Coordinates of C-alpha atoms in Angstrom, one line a residue:
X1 CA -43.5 -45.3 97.6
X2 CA -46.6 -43.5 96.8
X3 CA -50.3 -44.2 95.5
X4 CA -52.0 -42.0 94.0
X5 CA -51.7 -38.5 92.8
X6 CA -51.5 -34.9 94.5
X7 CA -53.4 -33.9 97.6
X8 CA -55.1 -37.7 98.1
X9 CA -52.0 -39.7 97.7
X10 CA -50.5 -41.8 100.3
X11 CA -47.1 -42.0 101.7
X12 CA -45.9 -45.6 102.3
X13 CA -43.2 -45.7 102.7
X14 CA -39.7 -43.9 102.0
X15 CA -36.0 -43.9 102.4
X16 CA -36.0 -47.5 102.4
X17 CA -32.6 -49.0 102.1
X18 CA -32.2 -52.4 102.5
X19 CA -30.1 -56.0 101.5
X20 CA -31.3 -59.4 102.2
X21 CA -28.9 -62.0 102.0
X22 CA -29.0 -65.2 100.7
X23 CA -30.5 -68.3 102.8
X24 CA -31.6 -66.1 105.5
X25 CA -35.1 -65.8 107.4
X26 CA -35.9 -62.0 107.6
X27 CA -38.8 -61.2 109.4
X28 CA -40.2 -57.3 108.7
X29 CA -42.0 -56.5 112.1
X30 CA -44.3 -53.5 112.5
X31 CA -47.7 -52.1 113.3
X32 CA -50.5 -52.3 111.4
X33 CA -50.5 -49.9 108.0
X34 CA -47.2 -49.4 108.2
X35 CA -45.8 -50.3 105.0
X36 CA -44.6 -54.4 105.9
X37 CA -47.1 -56.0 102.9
X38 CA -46.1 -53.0 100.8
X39 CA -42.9 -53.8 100.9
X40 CA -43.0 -57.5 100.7
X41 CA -44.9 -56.6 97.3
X42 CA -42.3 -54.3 95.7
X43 CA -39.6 -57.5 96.6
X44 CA -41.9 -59.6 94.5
X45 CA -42.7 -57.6 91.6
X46 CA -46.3 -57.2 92.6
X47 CA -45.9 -53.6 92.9
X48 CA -43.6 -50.9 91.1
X49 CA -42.0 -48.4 93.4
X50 CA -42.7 -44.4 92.6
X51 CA -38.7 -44.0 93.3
X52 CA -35.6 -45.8 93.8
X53 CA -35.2 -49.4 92.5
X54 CA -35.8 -53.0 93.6
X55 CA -33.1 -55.6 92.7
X56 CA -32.3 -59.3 92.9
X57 CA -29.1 -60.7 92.2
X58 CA -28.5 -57.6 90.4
X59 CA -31.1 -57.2 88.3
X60 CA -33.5 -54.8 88.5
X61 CA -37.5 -56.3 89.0
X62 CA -39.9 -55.2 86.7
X63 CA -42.0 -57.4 87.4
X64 CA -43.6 -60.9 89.3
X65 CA -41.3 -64.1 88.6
X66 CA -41.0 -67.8 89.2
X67 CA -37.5 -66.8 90.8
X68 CA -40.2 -65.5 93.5
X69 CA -42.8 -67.4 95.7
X70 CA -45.5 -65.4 97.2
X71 CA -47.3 -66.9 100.2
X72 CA -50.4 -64.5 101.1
X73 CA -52.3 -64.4 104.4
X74 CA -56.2 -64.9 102.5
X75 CA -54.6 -68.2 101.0
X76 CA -55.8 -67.7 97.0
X77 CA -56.9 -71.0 96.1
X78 CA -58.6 -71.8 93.0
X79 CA -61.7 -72.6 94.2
X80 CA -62.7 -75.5 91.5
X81 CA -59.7 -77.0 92.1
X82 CA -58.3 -79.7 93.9
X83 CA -55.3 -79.9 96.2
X84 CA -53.1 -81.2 93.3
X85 CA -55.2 -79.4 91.1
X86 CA -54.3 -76.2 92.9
X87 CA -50.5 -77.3 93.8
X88 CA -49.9 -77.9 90.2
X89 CA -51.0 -74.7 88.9
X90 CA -48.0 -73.2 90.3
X91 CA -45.9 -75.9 88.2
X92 CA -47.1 -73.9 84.7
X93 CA -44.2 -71.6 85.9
X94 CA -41.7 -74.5 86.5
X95 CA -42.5 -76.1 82.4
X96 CA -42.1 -72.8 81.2
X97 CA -38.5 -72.7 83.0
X98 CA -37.7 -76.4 81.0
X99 CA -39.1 -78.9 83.4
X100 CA -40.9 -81.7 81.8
X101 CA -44.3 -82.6 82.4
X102 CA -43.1 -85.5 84.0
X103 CA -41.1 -83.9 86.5
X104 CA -44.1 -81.3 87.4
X105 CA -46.4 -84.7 88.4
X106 CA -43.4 -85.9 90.4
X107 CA -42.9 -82.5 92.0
X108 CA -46.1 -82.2 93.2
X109 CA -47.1 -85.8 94.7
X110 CA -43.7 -85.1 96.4
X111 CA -45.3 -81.4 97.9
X112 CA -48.4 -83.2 98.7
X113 CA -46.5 -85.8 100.8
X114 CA -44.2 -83.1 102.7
X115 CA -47.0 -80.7 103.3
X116 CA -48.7 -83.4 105.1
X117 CA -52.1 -83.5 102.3
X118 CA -51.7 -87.4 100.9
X119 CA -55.3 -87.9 102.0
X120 CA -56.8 -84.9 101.0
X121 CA -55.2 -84.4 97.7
X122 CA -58.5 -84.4 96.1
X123 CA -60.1 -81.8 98.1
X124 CA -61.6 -78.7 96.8
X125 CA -60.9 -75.6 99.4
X126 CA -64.2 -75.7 101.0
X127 CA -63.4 -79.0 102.4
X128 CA -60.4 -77.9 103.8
X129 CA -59.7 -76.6 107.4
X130 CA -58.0 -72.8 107.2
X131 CA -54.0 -74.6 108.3
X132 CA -55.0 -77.0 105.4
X133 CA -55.6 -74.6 102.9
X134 CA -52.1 -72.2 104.0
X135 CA -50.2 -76.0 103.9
X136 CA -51.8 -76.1 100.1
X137 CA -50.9 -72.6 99.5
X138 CA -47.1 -73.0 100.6
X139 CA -47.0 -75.7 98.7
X140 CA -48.2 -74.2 95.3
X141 CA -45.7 -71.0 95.6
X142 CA -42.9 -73.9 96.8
X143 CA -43.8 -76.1 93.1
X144 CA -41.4 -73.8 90.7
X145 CA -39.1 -73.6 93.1
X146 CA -38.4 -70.3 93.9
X147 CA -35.1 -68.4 95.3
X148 CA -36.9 -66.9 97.4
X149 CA -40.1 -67.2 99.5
X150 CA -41.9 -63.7 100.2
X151 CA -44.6 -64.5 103.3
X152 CA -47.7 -62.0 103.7
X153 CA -48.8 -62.8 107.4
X154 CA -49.8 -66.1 105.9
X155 CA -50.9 -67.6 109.8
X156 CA -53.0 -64.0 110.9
X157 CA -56.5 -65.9 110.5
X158 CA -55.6 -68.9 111.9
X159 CA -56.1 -70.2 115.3
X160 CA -53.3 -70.6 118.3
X161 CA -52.8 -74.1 117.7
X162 CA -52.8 -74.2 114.0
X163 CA -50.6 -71.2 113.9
X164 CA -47.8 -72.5 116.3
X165 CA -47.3 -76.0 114.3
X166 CA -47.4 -74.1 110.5
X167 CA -44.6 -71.8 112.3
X168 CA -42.6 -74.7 112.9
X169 CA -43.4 -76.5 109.7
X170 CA -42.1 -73.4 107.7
X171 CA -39.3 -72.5 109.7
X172 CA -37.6 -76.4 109.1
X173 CA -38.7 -75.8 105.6
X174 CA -36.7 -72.3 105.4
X175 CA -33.4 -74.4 107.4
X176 CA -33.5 -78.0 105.5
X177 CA -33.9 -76.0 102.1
X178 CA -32.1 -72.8 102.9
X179 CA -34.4 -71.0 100.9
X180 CA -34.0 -66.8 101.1
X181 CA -37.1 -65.9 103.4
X182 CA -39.0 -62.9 103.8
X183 CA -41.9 -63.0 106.1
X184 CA -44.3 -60.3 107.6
X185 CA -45.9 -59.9 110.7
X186 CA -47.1 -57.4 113.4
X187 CA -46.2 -60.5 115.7
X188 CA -43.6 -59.7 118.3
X189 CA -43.5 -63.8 119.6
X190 CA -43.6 -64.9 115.9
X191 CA -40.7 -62.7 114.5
X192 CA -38.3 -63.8 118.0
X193 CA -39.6 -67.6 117.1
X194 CA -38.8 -67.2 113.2
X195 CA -36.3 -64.8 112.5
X196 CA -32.3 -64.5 111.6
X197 CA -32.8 -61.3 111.5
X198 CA -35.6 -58.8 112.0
X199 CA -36.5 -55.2 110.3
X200 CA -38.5 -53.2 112.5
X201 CA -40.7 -50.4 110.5
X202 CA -41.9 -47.3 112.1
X203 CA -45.4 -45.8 111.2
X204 CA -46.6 -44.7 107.4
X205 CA -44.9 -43.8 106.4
X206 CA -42.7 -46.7 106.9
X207 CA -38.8 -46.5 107.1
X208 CA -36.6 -49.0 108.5
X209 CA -35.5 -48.0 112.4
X210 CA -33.3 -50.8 112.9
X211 CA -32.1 -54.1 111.8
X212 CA -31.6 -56.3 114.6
X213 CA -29.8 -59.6 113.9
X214 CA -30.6 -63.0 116.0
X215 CA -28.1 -65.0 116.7
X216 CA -30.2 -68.0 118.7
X217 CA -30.1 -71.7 116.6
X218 CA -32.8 -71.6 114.1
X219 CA -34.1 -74.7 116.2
X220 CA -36.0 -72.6 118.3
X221 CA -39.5 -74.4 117.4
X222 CA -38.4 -77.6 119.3
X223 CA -38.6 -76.3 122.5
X224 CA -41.3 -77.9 124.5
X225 CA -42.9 -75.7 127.7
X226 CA -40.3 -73.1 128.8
X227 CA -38.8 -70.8 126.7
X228 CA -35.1 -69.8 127.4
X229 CA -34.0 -66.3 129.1
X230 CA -31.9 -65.4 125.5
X231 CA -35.8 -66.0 123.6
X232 CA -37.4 -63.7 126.7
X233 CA -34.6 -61.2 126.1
X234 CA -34.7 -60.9 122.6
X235 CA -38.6 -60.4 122.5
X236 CA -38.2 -57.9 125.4
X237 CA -35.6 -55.9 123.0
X238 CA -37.8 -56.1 120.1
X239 CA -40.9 -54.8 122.3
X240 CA -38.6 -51.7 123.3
X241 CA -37.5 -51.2 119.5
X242 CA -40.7 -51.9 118.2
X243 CA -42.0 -49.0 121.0
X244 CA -39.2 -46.7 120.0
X245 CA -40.0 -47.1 116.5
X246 CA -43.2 -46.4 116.7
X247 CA -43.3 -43.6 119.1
X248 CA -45.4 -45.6 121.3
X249 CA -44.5 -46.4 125.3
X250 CA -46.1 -49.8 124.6
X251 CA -45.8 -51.5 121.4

């Protein structure tokens, strides 16, 4: 994947070969400019690649779908409108797919209530604290509802706290609703928390070094103080891949 043209093009990324199977959580971990969002954006349709081809299901993508939910780190909220207001944008898609209007009101009073918004559902963004406004985003790209969930870094701005309880409010989303997941992140901690399995991206231009499945429960949010030696082990392994990758001796 290139932009541009000639002598001031960039390389993003290349020889990229890579399946995502159904119902899983696959985290693509790497540094920063390496290609992670690039990619994410070619899944979705966002972006076109300069070679090769993008599938789903078999079918080539040509471009964005409903059949694809993209959740992006800067949130993208409609300013002017409310939290339903916003949530129920994303429901255009679902009429146009043969849902009733009925059903879209339905749909999103029941995303309101999940997500945790029932007494802000009249908000405008401003009003909103920065997990508030990611909970309102997830909940707009969940409204069609999509195959599969493509996640941009959506918790990089947010603080410690606010991070670690949208990490485990999407990863028991991603298990009760086995939705396919994709999620980015330069996080070493987040990808061991999240992931099923993890594809770790070497510099720009960004290939895939190595595919490292998890096999720990997916219930890995619920632990309390101390994490287990498997969790400690598998962030140490994805440190040294990450290092290797990267041609770093630190990650």
């Amino acid at each position: 994947m290139r932009f541009g043209k000639g002598s001031d093009s960039t390389h993003a990324l290349e020889h990229i070969d890579l399946d995502v199977a159904r119902g899983e959580f696959l985290v693509l971990l790497g540094p920063s400019g390496c290609g992670k969002s690039t990619l994410l954006y070619l899944m979705a349709g966002l972006l076109l690649p300069t070679t090769g081809t993008v599938t789903m299901g078999g079918e080539v993508i040509r471009g964005p779908s409903p059949r694809r939910g993209v959740v992006f780190q800067d949130f993208a909220l409609f300013p002017w409108l409310t939290v339903e207001d916003n949530i129920g944008f994303g429901l255009d898609l679902a009429v146009q797919r043969g849902h009733g209007r009925n059903d879209a009101g339905r749909v999103v009073l029941e995303l309101i209530k999940t997500m945790g918004l029932s007494e802000f559902q009249r908000h405008k963004p401003h009003q909103l604290s920065g997990g508030m406004r990611q909970r309102v985003a997830i909940a707009r790209t969940l409204a069609p509802d999509p195959e599969v969930m493509l996640m941009d870094e959506p918790f990089g701005s947010l603080d410690a706290q606010t991070r670690t309880a949208l990490q485990r409010e999407v990863a028991d989303l991603a298990q009760r609703t086995g939705k396919t997941t994709v999620f980015v992140t330069h996080s070493i901690e987040e990808a061991a928390l999240l992931a099923s399995r993890v594809a770790i991206l070497s510099r720009r231009p960004g290939r895939i070094r190595r595919l490292l499945p998890v096999s720990m429960p997916r219930m890995r949010w619920n632990w309390k103080t101390e994490f287990p030696t498997e969790y400690l082990e598998l962030v140490s392994e994805l440190e040294a891949a990450l290092a290797e990758a990267t041609g770093d001796s630190t990650p």
